[in-house]
Each structure stands twice: as C-alpha cells, then as structure tokens.
Coordinates of C-alpha atoms in Angstrom, one line a residue:
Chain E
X103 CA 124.1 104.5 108.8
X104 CA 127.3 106.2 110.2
X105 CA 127.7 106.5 113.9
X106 CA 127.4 110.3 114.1
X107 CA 123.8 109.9 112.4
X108 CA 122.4 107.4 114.9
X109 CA 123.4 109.6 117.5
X110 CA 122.0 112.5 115.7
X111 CA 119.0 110.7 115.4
X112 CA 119.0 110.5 119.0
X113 CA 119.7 113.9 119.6
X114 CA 116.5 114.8 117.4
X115 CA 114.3 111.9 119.3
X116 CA 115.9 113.7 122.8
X117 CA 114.5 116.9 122.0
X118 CA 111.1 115.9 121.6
X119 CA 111.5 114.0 124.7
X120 CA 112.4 117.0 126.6
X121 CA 109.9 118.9 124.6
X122 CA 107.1 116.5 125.9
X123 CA 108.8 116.6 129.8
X124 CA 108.7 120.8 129.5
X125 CA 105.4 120.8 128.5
X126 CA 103.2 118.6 130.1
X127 CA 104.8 118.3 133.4
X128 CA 103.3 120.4 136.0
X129 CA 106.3 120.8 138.4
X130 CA 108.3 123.3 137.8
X131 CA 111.1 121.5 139.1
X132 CA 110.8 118.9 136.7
X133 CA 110.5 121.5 134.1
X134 CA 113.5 122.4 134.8
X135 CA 114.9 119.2 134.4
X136 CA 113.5 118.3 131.0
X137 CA 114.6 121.6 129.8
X138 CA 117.5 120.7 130.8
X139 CA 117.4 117.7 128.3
X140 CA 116.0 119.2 125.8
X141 CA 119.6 121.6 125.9
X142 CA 121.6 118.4 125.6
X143 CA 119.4 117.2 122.7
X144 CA 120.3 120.1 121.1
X145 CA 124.4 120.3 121.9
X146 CA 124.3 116.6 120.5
X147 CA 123.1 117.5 117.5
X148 CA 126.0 120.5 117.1
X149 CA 128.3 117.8 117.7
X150 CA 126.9 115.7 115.1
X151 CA 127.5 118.6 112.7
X152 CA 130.8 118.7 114.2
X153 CA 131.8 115.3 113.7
X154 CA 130.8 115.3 110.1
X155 CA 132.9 118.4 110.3
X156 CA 136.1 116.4 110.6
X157 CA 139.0 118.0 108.8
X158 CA 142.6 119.2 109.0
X159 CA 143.7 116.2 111.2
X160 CA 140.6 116.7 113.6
X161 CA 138.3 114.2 114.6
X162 CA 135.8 117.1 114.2
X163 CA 135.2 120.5 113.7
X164 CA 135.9 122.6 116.9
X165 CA 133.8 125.8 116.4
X166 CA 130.5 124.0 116.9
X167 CA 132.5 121.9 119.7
X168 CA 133.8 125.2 121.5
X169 CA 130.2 126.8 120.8
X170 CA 128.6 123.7 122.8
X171 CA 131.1 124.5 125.6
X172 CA 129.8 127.4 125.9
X173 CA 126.0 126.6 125.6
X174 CA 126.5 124.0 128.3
X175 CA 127.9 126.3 130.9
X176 CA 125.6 129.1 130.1
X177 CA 122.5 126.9 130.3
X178 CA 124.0 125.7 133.9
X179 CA 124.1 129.8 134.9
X180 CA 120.8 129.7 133.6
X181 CA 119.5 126.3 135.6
X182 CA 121.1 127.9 139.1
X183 CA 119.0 131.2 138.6
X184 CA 115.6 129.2 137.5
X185 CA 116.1 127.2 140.6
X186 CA 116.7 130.0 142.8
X187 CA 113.5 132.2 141.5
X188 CA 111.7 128.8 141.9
X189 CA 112.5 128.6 145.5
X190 CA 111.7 132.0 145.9
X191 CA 108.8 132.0 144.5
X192 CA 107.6 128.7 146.9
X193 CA 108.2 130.9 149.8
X194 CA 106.8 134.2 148.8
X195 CA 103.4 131.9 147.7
X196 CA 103.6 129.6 151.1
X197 CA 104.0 133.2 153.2
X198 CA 100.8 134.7 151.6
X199 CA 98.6 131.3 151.9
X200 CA 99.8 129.3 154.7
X201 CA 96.3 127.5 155.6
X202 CA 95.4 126.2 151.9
X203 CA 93.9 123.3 152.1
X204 CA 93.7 121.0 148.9
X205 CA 96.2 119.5 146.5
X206 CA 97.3 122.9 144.8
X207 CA 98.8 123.4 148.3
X208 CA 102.5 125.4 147.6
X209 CA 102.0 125.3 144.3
X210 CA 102.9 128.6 142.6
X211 CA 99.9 131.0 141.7
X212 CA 99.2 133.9 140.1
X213 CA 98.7 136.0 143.2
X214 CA 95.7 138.0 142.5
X215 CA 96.3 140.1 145.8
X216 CA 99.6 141.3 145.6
X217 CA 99.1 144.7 148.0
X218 CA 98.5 142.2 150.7
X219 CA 102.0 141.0 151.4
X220 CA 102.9 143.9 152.9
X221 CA 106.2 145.4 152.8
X222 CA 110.0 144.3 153.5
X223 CA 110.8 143.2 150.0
Chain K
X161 CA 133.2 97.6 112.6
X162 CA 130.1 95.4 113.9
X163 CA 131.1 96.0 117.6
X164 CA 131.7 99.8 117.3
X165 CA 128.2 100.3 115.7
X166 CA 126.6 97.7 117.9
X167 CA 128.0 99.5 120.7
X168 CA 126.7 102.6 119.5
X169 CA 123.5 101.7 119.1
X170 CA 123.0 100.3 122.4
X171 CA 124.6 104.0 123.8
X172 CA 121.9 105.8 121.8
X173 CA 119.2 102.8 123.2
X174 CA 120.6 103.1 126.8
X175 CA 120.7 107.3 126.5
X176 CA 117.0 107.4 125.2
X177 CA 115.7 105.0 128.0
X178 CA 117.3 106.6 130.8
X179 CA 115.9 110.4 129.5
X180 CA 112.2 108.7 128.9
X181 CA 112.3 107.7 132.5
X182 CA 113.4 110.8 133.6
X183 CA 110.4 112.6 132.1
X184 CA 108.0 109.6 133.3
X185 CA 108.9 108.4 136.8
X186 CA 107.1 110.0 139.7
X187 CA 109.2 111.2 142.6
X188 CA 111.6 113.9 142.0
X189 CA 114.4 112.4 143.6
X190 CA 114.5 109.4 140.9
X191 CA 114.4 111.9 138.3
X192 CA 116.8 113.5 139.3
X193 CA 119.3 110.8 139.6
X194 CA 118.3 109.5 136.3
X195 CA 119.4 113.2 134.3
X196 CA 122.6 112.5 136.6
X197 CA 123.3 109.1 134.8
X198 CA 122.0 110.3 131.7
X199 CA 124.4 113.3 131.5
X200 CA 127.1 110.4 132.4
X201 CA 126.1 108.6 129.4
X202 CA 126.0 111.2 127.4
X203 CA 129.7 112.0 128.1
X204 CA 130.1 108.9 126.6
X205 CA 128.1 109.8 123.2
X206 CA 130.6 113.0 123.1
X207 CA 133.7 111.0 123.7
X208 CA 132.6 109.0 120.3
X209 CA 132.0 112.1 118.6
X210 CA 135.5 112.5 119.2
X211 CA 134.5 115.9 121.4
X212 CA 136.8 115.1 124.8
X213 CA 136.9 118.7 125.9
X214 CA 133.1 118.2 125.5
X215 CA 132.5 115.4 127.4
X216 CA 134.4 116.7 130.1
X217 CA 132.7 119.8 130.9
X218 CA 129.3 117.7 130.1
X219 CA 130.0 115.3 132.6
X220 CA 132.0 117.7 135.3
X221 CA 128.3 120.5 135.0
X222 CA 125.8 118.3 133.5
X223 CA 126.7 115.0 135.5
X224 CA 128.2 117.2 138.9
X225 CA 126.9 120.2 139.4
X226 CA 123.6 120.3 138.3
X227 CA 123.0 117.4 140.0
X228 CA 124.2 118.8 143.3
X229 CA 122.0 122.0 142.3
X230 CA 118.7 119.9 141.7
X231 CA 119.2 117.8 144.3
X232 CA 119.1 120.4 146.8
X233 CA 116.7 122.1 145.4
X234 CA 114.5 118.8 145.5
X235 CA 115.2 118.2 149.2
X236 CA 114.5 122.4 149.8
X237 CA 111.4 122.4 148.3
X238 CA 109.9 118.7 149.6
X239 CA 108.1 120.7 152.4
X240 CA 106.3 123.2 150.0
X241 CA 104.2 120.6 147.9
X242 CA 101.2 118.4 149.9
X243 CA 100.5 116.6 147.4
X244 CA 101.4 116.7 143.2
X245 CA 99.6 119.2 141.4
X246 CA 97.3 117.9 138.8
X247 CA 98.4 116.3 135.6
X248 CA 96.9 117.5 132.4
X249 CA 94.7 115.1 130.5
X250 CA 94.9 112.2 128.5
X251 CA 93.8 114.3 125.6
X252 CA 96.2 117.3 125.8
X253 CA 98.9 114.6 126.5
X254 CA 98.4 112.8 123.4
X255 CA 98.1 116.5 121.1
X256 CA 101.5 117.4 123.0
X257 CA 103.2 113.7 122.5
X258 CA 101.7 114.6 118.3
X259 CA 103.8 117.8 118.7
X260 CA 106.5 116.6 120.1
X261 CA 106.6 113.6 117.2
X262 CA 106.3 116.2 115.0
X263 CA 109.1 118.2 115.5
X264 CA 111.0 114.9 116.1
X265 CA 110.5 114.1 112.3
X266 CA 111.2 117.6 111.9
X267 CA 114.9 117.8 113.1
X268 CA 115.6 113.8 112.2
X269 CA 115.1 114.8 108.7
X270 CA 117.1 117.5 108.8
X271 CA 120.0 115.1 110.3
X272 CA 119.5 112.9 107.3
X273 CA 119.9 115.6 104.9
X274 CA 122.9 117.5 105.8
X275 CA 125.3 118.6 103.4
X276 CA 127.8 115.7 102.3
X277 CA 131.0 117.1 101.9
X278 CA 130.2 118.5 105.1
X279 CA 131.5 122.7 105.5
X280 CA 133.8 122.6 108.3
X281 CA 136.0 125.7 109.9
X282 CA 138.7 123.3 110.7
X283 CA 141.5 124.1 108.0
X284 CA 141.2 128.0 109.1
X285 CA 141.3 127.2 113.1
X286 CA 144.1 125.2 112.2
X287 CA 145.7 127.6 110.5
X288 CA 145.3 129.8 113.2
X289 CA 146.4 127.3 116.2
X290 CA 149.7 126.9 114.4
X291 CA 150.0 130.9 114.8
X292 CA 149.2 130.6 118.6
X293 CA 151.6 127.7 119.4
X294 CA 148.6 126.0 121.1
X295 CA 147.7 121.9 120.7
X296 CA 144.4 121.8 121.4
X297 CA 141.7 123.4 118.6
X298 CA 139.2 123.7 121.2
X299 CA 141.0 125.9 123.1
X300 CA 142.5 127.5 120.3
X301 CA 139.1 128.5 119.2
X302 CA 138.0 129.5 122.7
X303 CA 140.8 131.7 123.7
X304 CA 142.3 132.7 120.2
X305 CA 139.9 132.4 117.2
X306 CA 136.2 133.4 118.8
X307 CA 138.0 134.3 122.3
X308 CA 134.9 137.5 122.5
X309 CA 132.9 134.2 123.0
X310 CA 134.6 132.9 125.6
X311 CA 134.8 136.7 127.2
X312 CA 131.1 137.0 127.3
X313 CA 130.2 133.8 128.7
X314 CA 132.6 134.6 131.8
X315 CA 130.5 138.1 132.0
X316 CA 126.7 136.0 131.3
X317 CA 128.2 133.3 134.5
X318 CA 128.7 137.1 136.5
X319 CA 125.3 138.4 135.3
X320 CA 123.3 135.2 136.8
X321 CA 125.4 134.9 140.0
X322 CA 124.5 138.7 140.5
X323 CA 120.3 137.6 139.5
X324 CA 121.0 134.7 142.1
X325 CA 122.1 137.1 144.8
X326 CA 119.3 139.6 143.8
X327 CA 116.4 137.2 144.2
X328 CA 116.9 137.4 148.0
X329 CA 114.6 139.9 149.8
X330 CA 116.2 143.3 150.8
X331 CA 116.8 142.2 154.7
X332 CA 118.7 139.3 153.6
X333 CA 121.2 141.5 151.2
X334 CA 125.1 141.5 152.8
X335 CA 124.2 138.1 154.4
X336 CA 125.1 134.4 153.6
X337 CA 123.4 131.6 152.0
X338 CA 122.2 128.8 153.6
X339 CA 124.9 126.3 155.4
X340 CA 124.9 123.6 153.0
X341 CA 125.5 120.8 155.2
X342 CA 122.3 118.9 157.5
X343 CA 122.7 118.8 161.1
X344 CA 124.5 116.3 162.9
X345 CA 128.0 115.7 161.9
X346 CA 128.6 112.3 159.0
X347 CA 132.2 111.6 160.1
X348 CA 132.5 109.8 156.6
X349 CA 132.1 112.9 155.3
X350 CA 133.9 115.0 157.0
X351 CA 136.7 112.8 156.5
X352 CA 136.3 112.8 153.1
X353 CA 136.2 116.4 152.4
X354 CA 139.7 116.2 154.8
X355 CA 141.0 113.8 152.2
X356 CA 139.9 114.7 148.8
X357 CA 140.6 118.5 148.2
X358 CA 144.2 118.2 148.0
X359 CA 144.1 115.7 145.4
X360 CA 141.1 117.4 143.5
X361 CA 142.8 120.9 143.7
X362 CA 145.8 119.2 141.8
X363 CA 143.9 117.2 139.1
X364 CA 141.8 120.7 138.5
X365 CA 144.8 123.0 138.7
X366 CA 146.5 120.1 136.2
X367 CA 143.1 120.2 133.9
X368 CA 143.5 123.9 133.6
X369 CA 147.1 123.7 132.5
X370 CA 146.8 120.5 130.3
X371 CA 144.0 122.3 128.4
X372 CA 146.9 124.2 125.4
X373 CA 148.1 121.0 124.8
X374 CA 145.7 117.8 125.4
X375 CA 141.8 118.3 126.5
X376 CA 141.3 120.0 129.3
X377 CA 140.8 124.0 129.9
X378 CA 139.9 126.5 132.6
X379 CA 136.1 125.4 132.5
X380 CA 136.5 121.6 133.4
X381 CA 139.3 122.6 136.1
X382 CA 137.1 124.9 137.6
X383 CA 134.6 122.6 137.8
X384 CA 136.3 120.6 139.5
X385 CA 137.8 123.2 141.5
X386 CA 134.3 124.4 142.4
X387 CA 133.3 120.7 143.6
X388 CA 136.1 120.9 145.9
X389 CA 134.7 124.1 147.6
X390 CA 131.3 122.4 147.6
X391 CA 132.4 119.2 149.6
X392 CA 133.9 121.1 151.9
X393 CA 131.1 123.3 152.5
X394 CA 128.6 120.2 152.3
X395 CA 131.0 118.7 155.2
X396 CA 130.7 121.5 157.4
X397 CA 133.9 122.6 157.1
X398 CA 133.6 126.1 156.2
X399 CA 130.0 128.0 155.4
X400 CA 129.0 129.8 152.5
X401 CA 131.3 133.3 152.7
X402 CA 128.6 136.3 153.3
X403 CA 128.1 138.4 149.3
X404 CA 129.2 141.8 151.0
X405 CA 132.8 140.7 151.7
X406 CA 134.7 142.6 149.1
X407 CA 137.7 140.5 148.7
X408 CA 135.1 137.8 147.2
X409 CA 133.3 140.4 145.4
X410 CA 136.9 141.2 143.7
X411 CA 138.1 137.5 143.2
X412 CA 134.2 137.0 141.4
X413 CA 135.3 140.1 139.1
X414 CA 139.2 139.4 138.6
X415 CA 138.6 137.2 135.8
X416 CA 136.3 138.6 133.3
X417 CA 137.8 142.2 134.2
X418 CA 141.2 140.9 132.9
X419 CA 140.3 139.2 130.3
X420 CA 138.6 142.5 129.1
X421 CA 140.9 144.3 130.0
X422 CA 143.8 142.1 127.5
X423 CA 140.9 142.9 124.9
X424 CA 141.4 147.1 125.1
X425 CA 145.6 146.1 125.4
X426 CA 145.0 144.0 121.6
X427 CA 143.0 146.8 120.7
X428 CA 145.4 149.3 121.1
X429 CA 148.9 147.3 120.6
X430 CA 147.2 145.0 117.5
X431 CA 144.7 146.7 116.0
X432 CA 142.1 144.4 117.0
X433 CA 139.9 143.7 120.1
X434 CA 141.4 140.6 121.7
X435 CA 144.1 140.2 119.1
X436 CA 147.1 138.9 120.4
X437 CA 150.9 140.5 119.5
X438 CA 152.0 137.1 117.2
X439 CA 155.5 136.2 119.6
X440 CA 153.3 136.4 123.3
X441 CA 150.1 134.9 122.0
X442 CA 150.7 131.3 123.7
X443 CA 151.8 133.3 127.2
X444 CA 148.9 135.8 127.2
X445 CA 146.4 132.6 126.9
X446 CA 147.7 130.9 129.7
X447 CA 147.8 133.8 131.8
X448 CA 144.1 134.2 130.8
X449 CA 143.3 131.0 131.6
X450 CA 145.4 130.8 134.7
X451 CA 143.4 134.3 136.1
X452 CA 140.4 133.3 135.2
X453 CA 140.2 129.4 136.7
X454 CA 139.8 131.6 140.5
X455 CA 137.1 133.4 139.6
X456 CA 135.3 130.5 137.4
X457 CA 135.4 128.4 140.4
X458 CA 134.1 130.9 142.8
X459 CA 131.2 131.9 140.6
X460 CA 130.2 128.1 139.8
X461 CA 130.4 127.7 143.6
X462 CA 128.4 130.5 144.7
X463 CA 125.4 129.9 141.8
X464 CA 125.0 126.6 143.4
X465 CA 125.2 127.9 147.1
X466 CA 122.0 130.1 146.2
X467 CA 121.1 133.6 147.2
X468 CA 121.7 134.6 150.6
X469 CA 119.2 134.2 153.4
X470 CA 120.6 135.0 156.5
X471 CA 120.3 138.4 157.8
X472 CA 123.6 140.5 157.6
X473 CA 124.0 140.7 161.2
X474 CA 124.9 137.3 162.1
Chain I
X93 CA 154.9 89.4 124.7
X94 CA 152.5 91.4 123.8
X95 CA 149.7 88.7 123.0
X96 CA 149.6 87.9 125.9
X97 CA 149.5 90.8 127.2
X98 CA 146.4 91.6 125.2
X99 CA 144.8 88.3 126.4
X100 CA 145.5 89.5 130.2
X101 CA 143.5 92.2 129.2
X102 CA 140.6 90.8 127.9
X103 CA 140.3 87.8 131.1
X104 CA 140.6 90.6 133.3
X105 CA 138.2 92.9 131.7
X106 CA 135.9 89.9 131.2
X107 CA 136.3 89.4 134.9
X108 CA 135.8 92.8 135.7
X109 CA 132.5 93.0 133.5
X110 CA 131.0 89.7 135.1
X111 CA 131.5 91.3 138.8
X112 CA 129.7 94.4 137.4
X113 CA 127.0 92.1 136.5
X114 CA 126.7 90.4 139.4
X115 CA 126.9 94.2 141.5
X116 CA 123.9 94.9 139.6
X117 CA 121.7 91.2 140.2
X118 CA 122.6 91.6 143.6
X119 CA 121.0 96.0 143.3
X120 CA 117.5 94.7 141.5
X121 CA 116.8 91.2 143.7
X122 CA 118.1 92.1 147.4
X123 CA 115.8 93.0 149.6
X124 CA 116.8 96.3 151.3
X125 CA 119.5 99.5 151.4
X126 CA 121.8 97.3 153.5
X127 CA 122.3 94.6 151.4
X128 CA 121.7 96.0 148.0
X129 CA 124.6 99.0 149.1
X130 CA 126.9 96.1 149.9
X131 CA 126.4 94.6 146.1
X132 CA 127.4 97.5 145.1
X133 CA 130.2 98.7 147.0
X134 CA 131.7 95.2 146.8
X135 CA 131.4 94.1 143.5
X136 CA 131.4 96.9 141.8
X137 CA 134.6 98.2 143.2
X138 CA 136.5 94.9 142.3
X139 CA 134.7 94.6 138.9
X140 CA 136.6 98.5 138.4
X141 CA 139.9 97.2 140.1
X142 CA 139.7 94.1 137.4
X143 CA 139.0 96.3 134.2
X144 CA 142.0 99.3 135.8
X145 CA 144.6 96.2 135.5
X146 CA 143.0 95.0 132.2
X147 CA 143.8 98.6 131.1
X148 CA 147.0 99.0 132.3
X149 CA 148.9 97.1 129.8
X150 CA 147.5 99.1 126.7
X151 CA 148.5 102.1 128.0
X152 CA 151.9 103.7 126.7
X153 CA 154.1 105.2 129.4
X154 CA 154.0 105.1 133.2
X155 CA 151.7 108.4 133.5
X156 CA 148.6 107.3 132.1
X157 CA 149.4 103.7 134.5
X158 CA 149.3 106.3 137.0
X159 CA 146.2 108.0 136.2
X160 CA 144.7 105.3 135.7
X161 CA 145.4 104.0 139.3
X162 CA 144.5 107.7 140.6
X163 CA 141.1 106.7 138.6
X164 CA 140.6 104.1 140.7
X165 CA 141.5 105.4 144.0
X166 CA 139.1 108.0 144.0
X167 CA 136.2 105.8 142.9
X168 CA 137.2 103.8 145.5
X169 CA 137.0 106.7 148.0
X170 CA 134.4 107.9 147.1
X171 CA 131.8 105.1 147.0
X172 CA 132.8 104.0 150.1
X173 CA 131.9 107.6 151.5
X174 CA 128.6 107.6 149.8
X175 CA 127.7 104.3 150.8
X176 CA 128.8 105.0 154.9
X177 CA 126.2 108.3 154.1
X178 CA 123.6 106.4 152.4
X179 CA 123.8 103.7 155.5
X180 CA 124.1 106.1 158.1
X181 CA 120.2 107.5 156.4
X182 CA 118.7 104.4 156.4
X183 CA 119.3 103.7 159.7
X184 CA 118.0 106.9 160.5
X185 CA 114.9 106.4 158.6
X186 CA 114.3 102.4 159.9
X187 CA 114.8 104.2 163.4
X188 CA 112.1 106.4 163.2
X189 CA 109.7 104.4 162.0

C-alpha cells in the first residue's frame, strides 16, 4: 500500500470522525469544530488524488492542490461567520431568558416568542 | 523504504488519535487545542503529499487562526452555558457511529479504486507556467490557469467579513469590536508583540514574494501578516479600528477590486476575462499578488476580530 | 568530510529527540503548571537547538543555515512568552483560590 493511499484511508476514516463529532455533539461550538475536521478529511482526500496525479516533473497535480487552497480559506471565512452568528445568537437567547433555571440554561432555542424582545435590532 | 512507510503510518495513527479525542474529550478548551495540533499534524501529511504550498496555508489558518478564532470564542461564550446540554442516547449514538462507518467504507473504497494511470492536469498547467515565466504550478494555477478562482475567493473572504460586521445589532453599526486583549497589562506580552512584528512582517512580505518561484504566495503571507496585526492587538497595543472608517473600508476592497478590474483590462486587450498580454504576464501577477496581500491581511484580521459591539460614539 | 558530517547529524538529532522525550516525561508525571511548563520550556527548547545544528550541515547554501536559525529563534521567543503568560494565569488562579 503506497503512502498516498494510507493517508487516503485516513482522510476517509477522518470524515466519518468529523461526521460522528457534527452530529451527535450538542454544542454548537464543538460543531463547529468537527465540521471543521470533517473539511480537512475532505482536502486530504483531494490531495490524495493529487498526489497520484504526479506528472510533468510534479510531485503532484496542482489543480486539486490550488483547489484545496482555496477550500481551506473559504471554509475559515465560513468558520469566523458561524462563530460570530453563534455568539450572537448566545446573547440574543441569554437577553430574552435571563432567570432560566436548569441545565438547558444559555443554550440556544427556538424562541417561540419572538414579538417580546422588543425593538433596537 | 521501511522507515518512510513506518513513518507514515504512525502520521496517519498519530492524526486519527488526536481528531478522535477532539470529538470525545469534554471541555472545550482541550478540544480546541487538540484541532490546533491536529491541523499541525496534518501540515505534516501535506508536506508528504508533496503539497508545500498546502501545508503552509493549512498550518498558517488551520493551525493559527482558527485557533485564535475558537479560542476566543470558547473563553466568550464560557459564561453563557451552566452546565452541558444533554447528550443524545446511547442508542442514537450507536445508529450515528453505523452511519458514520458507513460512509467511512463508502469513501475508503472509493480511495482504493481510483483510476491507475491516474488523469492528471499537470502536462497542460505546465505548459502554461512556462508561458507565464512563473516556478511555482500552484501559483501558476491560482493566478494564471483558474486565476477567476482565485478572484472569487478574495470576493467570498469580502462577502463573510461584510455577514461578520452585519450580525451586530443596528446601535452597534459604525463602532468597533471588542478590545481583544484582557485587562491588566502581561509585560511578556507586550514585549513580545514589540519584538516580533518586524521580523514577521518581513518573513510574510518574503512569503508573498517567494510564492512565483518556490512555495509561498499572497495567502500564507497574509496569514502571517494578519497574525502580526492580531498580536499586537492581543497585546494592547492598538484596538480593533471602528468598520465606518473609510480608509479601511477602501484597503478591505483594494484587492479584489483590482484584481477585477485586470480581469475587464484582459477582456478588452486579450480577448479573454483575466487573460494576460503573453510579454507582462509574470509582472501583472506579482502586481496582483503584491495589491492584494493588504487587503488579505486586513480581511483575515477583521473576520477574527468579530463584529463590532461598541456603540459608534465612543 | 562529509561522513562525518552526516554522523554529527544523526548524534545531534538523536540527542535532540531524547531531550524531546524527556520534555514530554517530565509534561505527563510532574505534578503541577510550574513544573510541567519548566519540562517544557527547557527541554524542549534544547531538544529543537540539538536537531537545528543536526540540520545545518544537510543544508546547501548559507540561506537556508540562516532560516533555519531564524526557525529557531522565534520558537525560542515565542515559548518563552507563552510560558511567562501561562505562569503568570496560574498564579492568578492558585491566588484566588
């Protein structure tokens, strides 16, 4: 077994572990997190295509190399906005039930009673 | 060679472990630190994939900034949560651990059947470097051969800074984001962030320029470029600048507004959106590269500064 | 000449491995921050300065010696810094208690 198919292996067996984080985790936070392994799951495995790719006095194919560039900044735009509607969301949910008592304290809910906020946003 | 696979194997072990724990451990925090080693590792993987430019943005975002990013957002949002929500059951766990296998199997087999003579687009990009005078094929592809890529993403990194800013309520709009630093002055820190962004603004200005020849490019140098900004905001230095002042409003869309703006010139002079005139095709990249590192670094230091929260006035 | 320049290397990246070890012994059995952040700083930084000068004869031309030294500089720099912050939190945590 050639080195760029163990690590495509591990690419594969890193998706469903970031598969599993996403969806049985119930912070959102860490939601965000093993989405964000579950993205470099999936890059490895374009640069496993890449490295077979090798050619033309490469050591692999660039497309799918330039292509996972990309992918990895635009998943970190995509991180910084999650984690910014996250915290928004914490406050908004914190300002309408301050006094909630139990473990479910903060967490985000569907607000049921959205014309009680009041106005200013 | 024995020791090149062993060693690769125990990479792909050591990766694996550190992302299970990720997903499994408890507290935030650790988890947090582990995706932070295990994007380190993973720049690793890419380096023996023979994907440097790769590894270096993976380990400058995945192994840097995000982990700034989520580690503030882990110490923001400590005071929201009493206690953890609670966990789904054993059951569910074990049908979503079956899914998960599944699609495991799924994509493993898929990495076990690919194509042997594998298709590649290298003999075309090479081809096509040799017409820009450029020595790295990463960038060659980025700025030359799928350069509308490379244009977009600048535009998507624009189109979340402007979601970030937008999150914040309407009395907040014009204002800055939160000081990033705590109270109470770290002298180490300080000193630090007096020490280290003269040498970091020369290894990232160097990255940038490095990036037509050897790995390298504008995204990695304005990474680091970014990280520079962020230390010596962390430090106390300088605060997060307020979204309404327009010269940063103007540095933010600099970049992606010249690099469009090349595209119309290639469409009229070339005959092509973003096609370069054959003798100035290795100047026009650099310029490109060169006038878009500012605005790169900006954006990447504003989307982890967060939307802004203090009222306009102050 | 040059075998034994390659067997410098390997001693000194040998040596530089073993102090890594011994950074991270000292991380899982000492007791608290104080001691387990000086395993680290310590060792680890000398196990790095060991493997930077079992690098520096494989690499061709005075630049990358340079880089490489820059490497370890900032590492240098930079740990120390984080370990003065994570010190400075621990105190501030053992005080409060």
């Amino acid at each position: 077994m050639s080195a760029a198919t163990l690590y495509g292996l591990s690419a594969a067996a890193l998706v469903g572990i970031g598969l599993f984080g996403l969806i049985t985790h119930p912070d959102p936070l860490r939601k965000i997190l093993a989405f964000n392994l579950l993205g470099g799951g999936v890059f490895l495995l374009f640069g496993v295509i890449a490295r077979r790719g090798a050619a033309a006095g490469f050591g692999g194919d660039p497309v799918p190399q330039a292509i996972v560039i990309t992918g990895i900044i635009v998943g970190f735009s995509a991180t910084a906005l999650a984690v910014a509607l996250l915290q928004r969301l914490f406050e908004e949910n914190n300002r309408t039930a301050p006094q909630a008592e139990g473990s479910m304290q903060g967490a985000p809910t569907v607000s049921s009673h959205d014309g009680d906020r009041g106005g200013g946003d | 060679m024995i020791v090149a696979g062993a060693f690769d194997l125990a990479l792909a072990v050591t990766v694996l472990a550190v992302a299970t724990w990720c997903v499994s451990v408890r507290a935030t925090f650790a988890a947090v630190v582990a995706f932070v080693a295990f994007g380190l590792l993973v720049a690793v993987v890419w380096v023996r994939l023979a994907a440097v430019d790769v590894a270096l943005t993976e380990v400058a975002i995945q192994g840097g900034i995000v982990g700034v990013l989520l580690l503030g957002a882990t110490a923001s949002l400590r005071r929201y949560k009493a206690a953890v929500a609670e966990r789904s059951g054993a059951t569910q766990r074990l049908a979503v651990a079956v899914f998960c296998a599944v699609v495991f199997l799924a994509l493993a087999t898929a990495v076990l059947t690919l194509p042997d003579p594998a298709p590649t687009l290298a003999p075309p990009v090479a081809a096509s470097l040799l017409a820009f005078g450029l020595g790295n094929p990463v960038t060659g592809v980025l700025l030359g051969y799928r350069a509308i890529d490379t244009l977009l993403e600048t535009v998507v990194l624009l189109l979340a800074l402007i979601g970030v800013w937008s999150i914040s309520p309407d009395r907040s709009w014009g204002g800055r984001p939160l000081p990033m630093h705590s109270a109470g002055r770290a002298d180490a820190l300080v000193y630090f962030a007096r020490l280290l962004p003269p040498v970091g603004i020369v290894i990232g200005v160097y990255i940038v320029w490095v990036g037509a020849d050897a790995p390298g490019g504008k995204f990695q140098g304005g990474t680091i470029l970014a990280a520079m900004w962020m230390l010596v905001m962390m430090a106390g230095l300088r605060n997060p600048p307020s979204v309404a002042r327009s010269g940063l409003r103007l540095l933010l869309v600099a970049g992606p507004a010249f690099f469009f703006i090349v595209g119309l010139a290639g469409l009229a002079i070339s005959g092509g959106f973003l096609a370069y005139p054959a003798p100035y095709a290795k100047p026009i990249i650099l310029l490109i590269e060169l006038v878009l590192t500012p605005s790169v670094a900006v954006t990447l230091g504003l989307l982890v500064a967060g939307p802004p929260v203090r009222d306009a006035r102050q | 000449m040059s075998f034994a320049l390659d067997v410098l290397s390997v001693v000194a990246i040998s040596a530089g491995a073993f102090f890594f070890l011994a950074g991270t012994v000292g991380l899982l059995r000492f007791p608290d921050t104080f001691t387990r952040l000086h395993a680290l700083t310590k060792a680890d930084n000398l196990g790095l300065g060991l493997v930077v000068l079992g690098l520096l004869p494989q690499v061709d031309g005075a630049l990358g010696a340079l880089k490489l030294i820059v490497v370890w500089l900032l590492i240098l720099s930079s740990g120390a810094t984080v370990a003065q912050l994570i010190a400075r939190r621990a105190r501030l945590i053992a005080r409060s208690r």
